[in-house]
PDB file of C-alpha atoms in Angstrom:
ATOM      1  CA  GLU A  19     118.058  93.977 105.447  1.00 84.00           C
ATOM      2  CA  ALA A  20     121.443  94.774 106.991  1.00 83.00           C
ATOM      3  CA  GLN A  21     123.749  91.888 106.338  1.00 92.00           C
ATOM      4  CA  VAL A  22     127.161  90.514 105.496  1.00 95.00           C
ATOM      5  CA  THR A  23     127.180  88.072 102.615  1.00 96.00           C
ATOM      6  CA  GLN A  24     129.845  85.582 101.626  1.00 97.00           C
ATOM      7  CA  ASN A  25     130.267  83.482  98.518  1.00 97.00           C
ATOM      8  CA  PRO A  26     130.616  80.649  98.045  1.00 97.00           C
ATOM      9  CA  ARG A  27     129.256  79.027 101.192  1.00 95.00           C
ATOM     10  CA  TYR A  28     130.992  75.742 100.455  1.00 96.00           C
ATOM     11  CA  LEU A  29     134.076  75.130  98.347  1.00 97.00           C
ATOM     12  CA  ILE A  30     136.180  72.062  97.682  1.00 97.00           C
ATOM     13  CA  THR A  31     139.368  72.648  95.753  1.00 96.00           C
ATOM     14  CA  VAL A  32     142.797  71.162  95.125  1.00 96.00           C
ATOM     15  CA  THR A  33     146.196  72.225  96.339  1.00 97.00           C
ATOM     16  CA  GLY A  34     147.617  75.144  94.425  1.00 97.00           C
ATOM     17  CA  LYS A  35     144.496  76.251  92.579  1.00 97.00           C
ATOM     18  CA  LYS A  36     143.932  79.953  93.230  1.00 97.00           C
ATOM     19  CA  LEU A  37     140.602  80.891  94.724  1.00 97.00           C
ATOM     20  CA  THR A  38     138.746  83.947  95.979  1.00 98.00           C
ATOM     21  CA  VAL A  39     136.076  84.121  98.648  1.00 98.00           C
ATOM     22  CA  THR A  40     133.962  87.229  98.359  1.00 98.00           C
ATOM     23  CA  CYS A  41     132.539  89.276 101.206  1.00 98.00           C
ATOM     24  CA  SER A  42     130.118  92.149 100.915  1.00 98.00           C
ATOM     25  CA  GLN A  43     128.268  94.290 103.449  1.00 97.00           C
ATOM     26  CA  ASN A  44     125.433  96.764 102.949  1.00 96.00           C
ATOM     27  CA  MET A  45     125.774  98.716 106.208  1.00 93.00           C
ATOM     28  CA  ASN A  46     128.351 101.269 105.039  1.00 93.00           C
ATOM     29  CA  HIS A  47     130.817  99.935 107.597  1.00 92.00           C
ATOM     30  CA  GLU A  48     134.406 101.142 107.471  1.00 91.00           C
ATOM     31  CA  TYR A  49     135.939  98.161 109.238  1.00 91.00           C
ATOM     32  CA  MET A  50     135.982  94.671 107.746  1.00 94.00           C
ATOM     33  CA  SER A  51     137.795  91.563 108.828  1.00 94.00           C
ATOM     34  CA  TRP A  52     138.405  87.920 107.952  1.00 97.00           C
ATOM     35  CA  TYR A  53     138.592  85.113 110.504  1.00 96.00           C
ATOM     36  CA  ARG A  54     139.174  81.424 110.291  1.00 97.00           C
ATOM     37  CA  GLN A  55     137.560  79.018 112.713  1.00 94.00           C
ATOM     38  CA  ASP A  56     139.179  75.708 113.573  1.00 93.00           C
ATOM     39  CA  PRO A  57     138.023  73.163 116.172  1.00 88.00           C
ATOM     40  CA  GLY A  58     139.517  73.871 119.571  1.00 86.00           C
ATOM     41  CA  LEU A  59     141.125  77.111 118.411  1.00 90.00           C
ATOM     42  CA  GLY A  60     138.164  79.447 118.237  1.00 89.00           C
ATOM     43  CA  LEU A  61     138.284  82.271 115.718  1.00 92.00           C
ATOM     44  CA  ARG A  62     141.583  83.750 114.632  1.00 93.00           C
ATOM     45  CA  GLN A  63     141.894  86.921 112.646  1.00 92.00           C
ATOM     46  CA  ILE A  64     143.539  86.695 109.223  1.00 95.00           C
ATOM     47  CA  TYR A  65     143.409  90.256 107.882  1.00 95.00           C
ATOM     48  CA  TYR A  66     141.441  93.374 108.578  1.00 93.00           C
ATOM     49  CA  SER A  67     140.736  96.667 106.874  1.00 93.00           C
ATOM     50  CA  MET A  68     139.928  99.964 108.493  1.00 89.00           C
ATOM     51  CA  ASN A  69     138.766 101.580 105.257  1.00 90.00           C
ATOM     52  CA  VAL A  70     139.215 101.577 101.503  1.00 94.00           C
ATOM     53  CA  GLU A  71     142.824 100.832 100.504  1.00 93.00           C
ATOM     54  CA  VAL A  72     143.817 100.299 104.173  1.00 92.00           C
ATOM     55  CA  THR A  73     144.523  96.701 105.169  1.00 94.00           C
ATOM     56  CA  ASP A  74     146.650  95.047 107.830  1.00 91.00           C
ATOM     57  CA  LYS A  75     147.640  91.606 109.008  1.00 92.00           C
ATOM     58  CA  GLY A  76     145.882  89.822 111.803  1.00 89.00           C
ATOM     59  CA  ASP A  77     147.168  86.874 113.784  1.00 88.00           C
ATOM     60  CA  VAL A  78     147.378  84.277 110.975  1.00 94.00           C
ATOM     61  CA  PRO A  79     147.971  86.077 107.627  1.00 96.00           C
ATOM     62  CA  GLU A  80     150.364  83.589 106.001  1.00 97.00           C
ATOM     63  CA  GLY A  81     149.043  82.190 102.734  1.00 97.00           C
ATOM     64  CA  TYR A  82     146.282  84.795 102.341  1.00 98.00           C
ATOM     65  CA  LYS A  83     145.821  88.092 100.545  1.00 98.00           C
ATOM     66  CA  VAL A  84     143.089  90.682 100.720  1.00 98.00           C
ATOM     67  CA  SER A  85     142.121  93.849  98.930  1.00 96.00           C
ATOM     68  CA  ARG A  86     139.754  96.701  99.715  1.00 97.00           C
ATOM     69  CA  LYS A  87     139.023  98.647  96.574  1.00 97.00           C
ATOM     70  CA  GLU A  88     135.440  99.445  97.522  1.00 96.00           C
ATOM     71  CA  LYS A  89     133.967 100.100 100.922  1.00 96.00           C
ATOM     72  CA  ARG A  90     131.391  97.321 100.718  1.00 97.00           C
ATOM     73  CA  ASN A  91     133.666  94.506  99.480  1.00 98.00           C
ATOM     74  CA  PHE A  92     136.572  92.707 101.104  1.00 98.00           C
ATOM     75  CA  PRO A  93     137.594  89.579  99.174  1.00 98.00           C
ATOM     76  CA  LEU A  94     139.911  86.938 100.621  1.00 98.00           C
ATOM     77  CA  ILE A  95     142.383  85.477  98.140  1.00 98.00           C
ATOM     78  CA  LEU A  96     144.268  82.222  98.445  1.00 97.00           C
ATOM     79  CA  GLU A  97     146.926  82.298  95.731  1.00 96.00           C
ATOM     80  CA  SER A  98     148.094  78.717  96.271  1.00 97.00           C
ATOM     81  CA  PRO A  99     145.835  76.933  98.754  1.00 97.00           C
ATOM     82  CA  SER A 100     147.228  74.132 100.869  1.00 97.00           C
ATOM     83  CA  PRO A 101     145.453  71.487 102.980  1.00 97.00           C
ATOM     84  CA  ASN A 102     146.235  73.355 106.211  1.00 96.00           C
ATOM     85  CA  GLN A 103     143.954  76.130 104.959  1.00 98.00           C
ATOM     86  CA  THR A 104     140.986  73.805 105.169  1.00 98.00           C
ATOM     87  CA  SER A 105     138.785  75.695 107.584  1.00 97.00           C
ATOM     88  CA  LEU A 106     135.595  77.638 108.161  1.00 96.00           C
ATOM     89  CA  TYR A 107     136.006  81.276 107.191  1.00 97.00           C
ATOM     90  CA  PHE A 108     134.001  84.231 108.435  1.00 96.00           C
ATOM     91  CA  CYS A 109     133.878  87.781 107.216  1.00 96.00           C
ATOM     92  CA  ALA A 110     132.781  90.512 109.620  1.00 94.00           C
ATOM     93  CA  SER A 111     132.207  94.240 109.521  1.00 93.00           C
ATOM     94  CA  SER A 112     131.627  97.103 111.899  1.00 89.00           C
ATOM     95  CA  LEU A 113     131.616 100.846 112.208  1.00 82.00           C
ATOM     96  CA  THR A 114     134.683 102.604 113.594  1.00 77.00           C
ATOM     97  CA  GLY A 115     134.809 105.248 116.268  1.00 69.00           C
ATOM     98  CA  THR A 116     132.975 105.384 119.526  1.00 63.00           C
ATOM     99  CA  ASP A 117     130.156 103.079 118.420  1.00 60.00           C
ATOM    100  CA  SER A 118     132.409 100.521 116.834  1.00 60.00           C
ATOM    101  CA  TYR A 119     132.073  97.770 119.365  1.00 70.00           C
ATOM    102  CA  GLU A 120     129.845  95.309 117.542  1.00 80.00           C
ATOM    103  CA  GLN A 121     130.944  93.215 114.624  1.00 86.00           C
ATOM    104  CA  TYR A 122     128.418  91.698 112.256  1.00 90.00           C
ATOM    105  CA  PHE A 123     129.329  88.305 110.856  1.00 92.00           C
ATOM    106  CA  GLY A 124     128.610  86.652 107.568  1.00 94.00           C
ATOM    107  CA  PRO A 125     127.251  83.087 107.391  1.00 92.00           C
ATOM    108  CA  GLY A 126     130.646  81.494 106.804  1.00 94.00           C
ATOM    109  CA  THR A 127     132.446  79.707 103.962  1.00 97.00           C
ATOM    110  CA  ARG A 128     133.531  76.135 104.510  1.00 96.00           C
ATOM    111  CA  LEU A 129     136.679  75.486 102.493  1.00 98.00           C
ATOM    112  CA  THR A 130     138.231  72.094 101.911  1.00 98.00           C
ATOM    113  CA  VAL A 131     141.614  71.853 100.183  1.00 97.00           C
ATOM    114  CA  THR A 132     142.633  68.368  99.048  1.00 96.00           C
TER     115      THR A 132
ATOM    116  CA  ALA B  27     147.861  92.445 123.935  1.00 76.00           C
ATOM    117  CA  GLN B  28     144.626  91.011 125.173  1.00 81.00           C
ATOM    118  CA  SER B  29     143.602  87.391 125.582  1.00 88.00           C
ATOM    119  CA  VAL B  30     140.554  85.380 126.552  1.00 93.00           C
ATOM    120  CA  THR B  31     140.254  82.084 128.387  1.00 95.00           C
ATOM    121  CA  GLN B  32     137.058  80.094 128.369  1.00 96.00           C
ATOM    122  CA  LEU B  33     137.012  77.387 130.996  1.00 93.00           C
ATOM    123  CA  GLY B  34     135.563  74.170 129.641  1.00 91.00           C
ATOM    124  CA  SER B  35     135.303  73.296 125.975  1.00 92.00           C
ATOM    125  CA  HIS B  36     132.000  71.525 126.679  1.00 96.00           C
ATOM    126  CA  VAL B  37     129.349  72.221 129.330  1.00 97.00           C
ATOM    127  CA  SER B  38     126.346  69.944 129.806  1.00 97.00           C
ATOM    128  CA  VAL B  39     123.163  70.960 131.592  1.00 97.00           C
ATOM    129  CA  SER B  40     119.649  69.641 131.897  1.00 97.00           C
ATOM    130  CA  GLU B  41     116.731  71.595 130.528  1.00 97.00           C
ATOM    131  CA  GLY B  42     115.604  74.048 133.190  1.00 97.00           C
ATOM    132  CA  ALA B  43     118.951  74.112 134.971  1.00 97.00           C
ATOM    133  CA  LEU B  44     121.221  77.108 135.440  1.00 97.00           C
ATOM    134  CA  VAL B  45     123.647  77.841 132.640  1.00 98.00           C
ATOM    135  CA  LEU B  46     127.075  79.182 133.612  1.00 98.00           C
ATOM    136  CA  LEU B  47     129.774  79.665 131.001  1.00 98.00           C
ATOM    137  CA  ARG B  48     133.042  81.054 132.263  1.00 97.00           C
ATOM    138  CA  CYS B  49     135.215  83.677 130.633  1.00 97.00           C
ATOM    139  CA  ASN B  50     138.352  85.327 131.951  1.00 96.00           C
ATOM    140  CA  TYR B  51     140.280  87.959 130.075  1.00 94.00           C
ATOM    141  CA  SER B  52     143.540  89.792 130.240  1.00 90.00           C
ATOM    142  CA  SER B  53     143.943  93.296 128.969  1.00 81.00           C
ATOM    143  CA  SER B  54     146.333  96.118 129.676  1.00 75.00           C
ATOM    144  CA  VAL B  55     143.601  98.687 129.161  1.00 77.00           C
ATOM    145  CA  PRO B  56     139.921  98.758 130.102  1.00 77.00           C
ATOM    146  CA  PRO B  57     138.319  96.071 127.990  1.00 85.00           C
ATOM    147  CA  TYR B  58     135.182  95.830 125.963  1.00 88.00           C
ATOM    148  CA  LEU B  59     133.685  92.372 126.341  1.00 91.00           C
ATOM    149  CA  PHE B  60     131.318  90.349 124.227  1.00 93.00           C
ATOM    150  CA  TRP B  61     129.546  87.052 124.107  1.00 96.00           C
ATOM    151  CA  TYR B  62     128.673  85.595 120.733  1.00 95.00           C
ATOM    152  CA  VAL B  63     126.610  82.483 120.008  1.00 96.00           C
ATOM    153  CA  GLN B  64     126.991  80.194 117.042  1.00 93.00           C
ATOM    154  CA  TYR B  65     124.183  77.806 116.208  1.00 92.00           C
ATOM    155  CA  PRO B  66     124.993  74.783 114.046  1.00 87.00           C
ATOM    156  CA  ASN B  67     125.930  75.719 110.506  1.00 82.00           C
ATOM    157  CA  GLN B  68     125.404  79.408 111.130  1.00 85.00           C
ATOM    158  CA  GLY B  69     127.506  82.513 111.639  1.00 87.00           C
ATOM    159  CA  LEU B  70     128.095  84.281 114.929  1.00 91.00           C
ATOM    160  CA  GLN B  71     125.380  86.311 116.568  1.00 91.00           C
ATOM    161  CA  LEU B  72     125.968  88.866 119.301  1.00 91.00           C
ATOM    162  CA  LEU B  73     124.364  87.857 122.605  1.00 95.00           C
ATOM    163  CA  LEU B  74     125.449  90.805 124.710  1.00 93.00           C
ATOM    164  CA  LYS B  75     128.252  93.273 125.222  1.00 90.00           C
ATOM    165  CA  TYR B  76     129.863  95.335 127.944  1.00 90.00           C
ATOM    166  CA  THR B  77     131.417  98.651 126.985  1.00 84.00           C
ATOM    167  CA  THR B  78     130.995 101.064 129.884  1.00 81.00           C
ATOM    168  CA  GLY B  79     128.496 101.730 132.661  1.00 83.00           C
ATOM    169  CA  ALA B  80     126.464  99.065 134.414  1.00 86.00           C
ATOM    170  CA  THR B  81     128.502  95.936 134.986  1.00 88.00           C
ATOM    171  CA  LEU B  82     125.526  93.577 134.768  1.00 95.00           C
ATOM    172  CA  VAL B  83     124.586  93.296 131.146  1.00 94.00           C
ATOM    173  CA  LYS B  84     121.427  91.709 129.815  1.00 95.00           C
ATOM    174  CA  GLY B  85     121.309  90.200 126.371  1.00 94.00           C
ATOM    175  CA  ILE B  86     118.999  88.309 124.094  1.00 93.00           C
ATOM    176  CA  ASN B  87     117.293  85.015 124.867  1.00 93.00           C
ATOM    177  CA  GLY B  88     117.432  85.571 128.641  1.00 96.00           C
ATOM    178  CA  PHE B  89     121.225  85.577 128.940  1.00 97.00           C
ATOM    179  CA  GLU B  90     123.159  87.980 131.097  1.00 97.00           C
ATOM    180  CA  ALA B  91     126.781  88.538 132.096  1.00 97.00           C
ATOM    181  CA  GLU B  92     128.545  90.466 134.791  1.00 95.00           C
ATOM    182  CA  PHE B  93     131.803  92.313 134.323  1.00 93.00           C
ATOM    183  CA  LYS B  94     133.982  91.852 137.409  1.00 93.00           C
ATOM    184  CA  LYS B  95     137.133  93.870 137.060  1.00 90.00           C
ATOM    185  CA  SER B  96     138.730  92.532 140.237  1.00 91.00           C
ATOM    186  CA  GLU B  97     138.345  88.971 138.961  1.00 93.00           C
ATOM    187  CA  THR B  98     138.966  89.839 135.284  1.00 93.00           C
ATOM    188  CA  SER B  99     135.876  87.826 134.485  1.00 95.00           C
ATOM    189  CA  PHE B 100     132.803  88.113 132.307  1.00 96.00           C
ATOM    190  CA  HIS B 101     130.828  84.931 132.951  1.00 97.00           C
ATOM    191  CA  LEU B 102     127.649  84.231 131.004  1.00 98.00           C
ATOM    192  CA  THR B 103     124.551  82.970 132.827  1.00 98.00           C
ATOM    193  CA  LYS B 104     120.967  82.024 132.175  1.00 98.00           C
ATOM    194  CA  PRO B 105     118.646  80.954 134.983  1.00 97.00           C
ATOM    195  CA  SER B 106     116.886  78.180 133.102  1.00 97.00           C
ATOM    196  CA  ALA B 107     118.307  76.365 130.086  1.00 97.00           C
ATOM    197  CA  HIS B 108     116.181  75.595 127.073  1.00 96.00           C
ATOM    198  CA  MET B 109     116.838  72.990 124.435  1.00 96.00           C
ATOM    199  CA  SER B 110     117.201  75.769 121.878  1.00 95.00           C
ATOM    200  CA  ASP B 111     120.199  77.151 123.820  1.00 97.00           C
ATOM    201  CA  ALA B 112     122.374  74.288 122.605  1.00 96.00           C
ATOM    202  CA  ALA B 113     125.108  76.005 120.624  1.00 96.00           C
ATOM    203  CA  GLU B 114     128.720  77.114 120.807  1.00 95.00           C
ATOM    204  CA  TYR B 115     129.435  80.256 122.774  1.00 97.00           C
ATOM    205  CA  PHE B 116     132.412  82.540 122.309  1.00 95.00           C
ATOM    206  CA  CYS B 117     133.697  85.191 124.641  1.00 95.00           C
ATOM    207  CA  ALA B 118     135.655  88.021 123.028  1.00 92.00           C
ATOM    208  CA  VAL B 119     137.565  91.091 124.130  1.00 90.00           C
ATOM    209  CA  SER B 120     138.379  94.334 122.390  1.00 84.00           C
ATOM    210  CA  VAL B 121     140.180  97.479 123.425  1.00 74.00           C
ATOM    211  CA  ASP B 122     139.143 101.047 122.837  1.00 59.00           C
ATOM    212  CA  SER B 123     141.328 101.584 119.815  1.00 59.00           C
ATOM    213  CA  GLY B 124     138.685 103.202 117.658  1.00 57.00           C
ATOM    214  CA  TYR B 125     137.970 100.034 115.769  1.00 61.00           C
ATOM    215  CA  SER B 126     136.719  96.741 117.018  1.00 61.00           C
ATOM    216  CA  THR B 127     139.438  94.150 116.546  1.00 74.00           C
ATOM    217  CA  LEU B 128     138.234  91.198 118.546  1.00 83.00           C
ATOM    218  CA  THR B 129     140.245  88.537 120.285  1.00 88.00           C
ATOM    219  CA  PHE B 130     138.165  85.399 120.794  1.00 91.00           C
ATOM    220  CA  GLY B 131     138.277  82.602 123.289  1.00 93.00           C
ATOM    221  CA  LYS B 132     138.319  79.038 122.012  1.00 93.00           C
ATOM    222  CA  GLY B 133     134.622  78.565 122.585  1.00 94.00           C
ATOM    223  CA  THR B 134     132.387  76.501 124.851  1.00 96.00           C
ATOM    224  CA  MET B 135     129.881  74.057 123.450  1.00 96.00           C
ATOM    225  CA  LEU B 136     126.693  74.049 125.517  1.00 97.00           C
ATOM    226  CA  LEU B 137     124.825  70.753 125.500  1.00 97.00           C
ATOM    227  CA  VAL B 138     121.261  70.698 126.856  1.00 97.00           C
ATOM    228  CA  SER B 139     119.619  67.399 127.709  1.00 96.00           C
ATOM    229  CA  PRO B 140     115.891  66.830 128.261  1.00 94.00           C
TER     230      PRO B 140
END
């Protein structure tokens, strides 16, 4: 089954404790992206990657890191989480090129930072 | 840069009534437009998309949307609401840049009453 998976689905942590949220897709997509969803703000892009070893900042990159060492994986790293990073996070992937217009979303990771 | 405005953070309808969710966009180049639906505690699912060609687009679950360039709109409609349509709906825009970076609206919560 074609899908985007994220782990963990729920995470409660404390300020300053490094964490990683994993994202993996099995559709051989070149493009992957991370979004955060906050009430009243919709989804905002954090980082995206057009292919292996190619990443770039989205609209709200501060406090986050990403890496793309393999095509299927795109982990989101919070080196020193803060309470304002409490949010619902989504990973997405898509093809690039002329048929690139649909993104497939993972189920989301709800992060709480206390 | 592109942007999306969704009019109304909440829309309430009765079961069987017309559903109309409004979306206006701004884009300096011809846009690609999407509607996504998010059911409670789930990720985003593509409802429909406009890329090129016919301006009236039909999607899943009986939804459709019409691209009106002169009005810069892409409103979502369904003739008869069902209880199962209760969800949050997001309009999104992309540009033909070879990869599908999406800019989302803030979302509209659709409430359906018996």
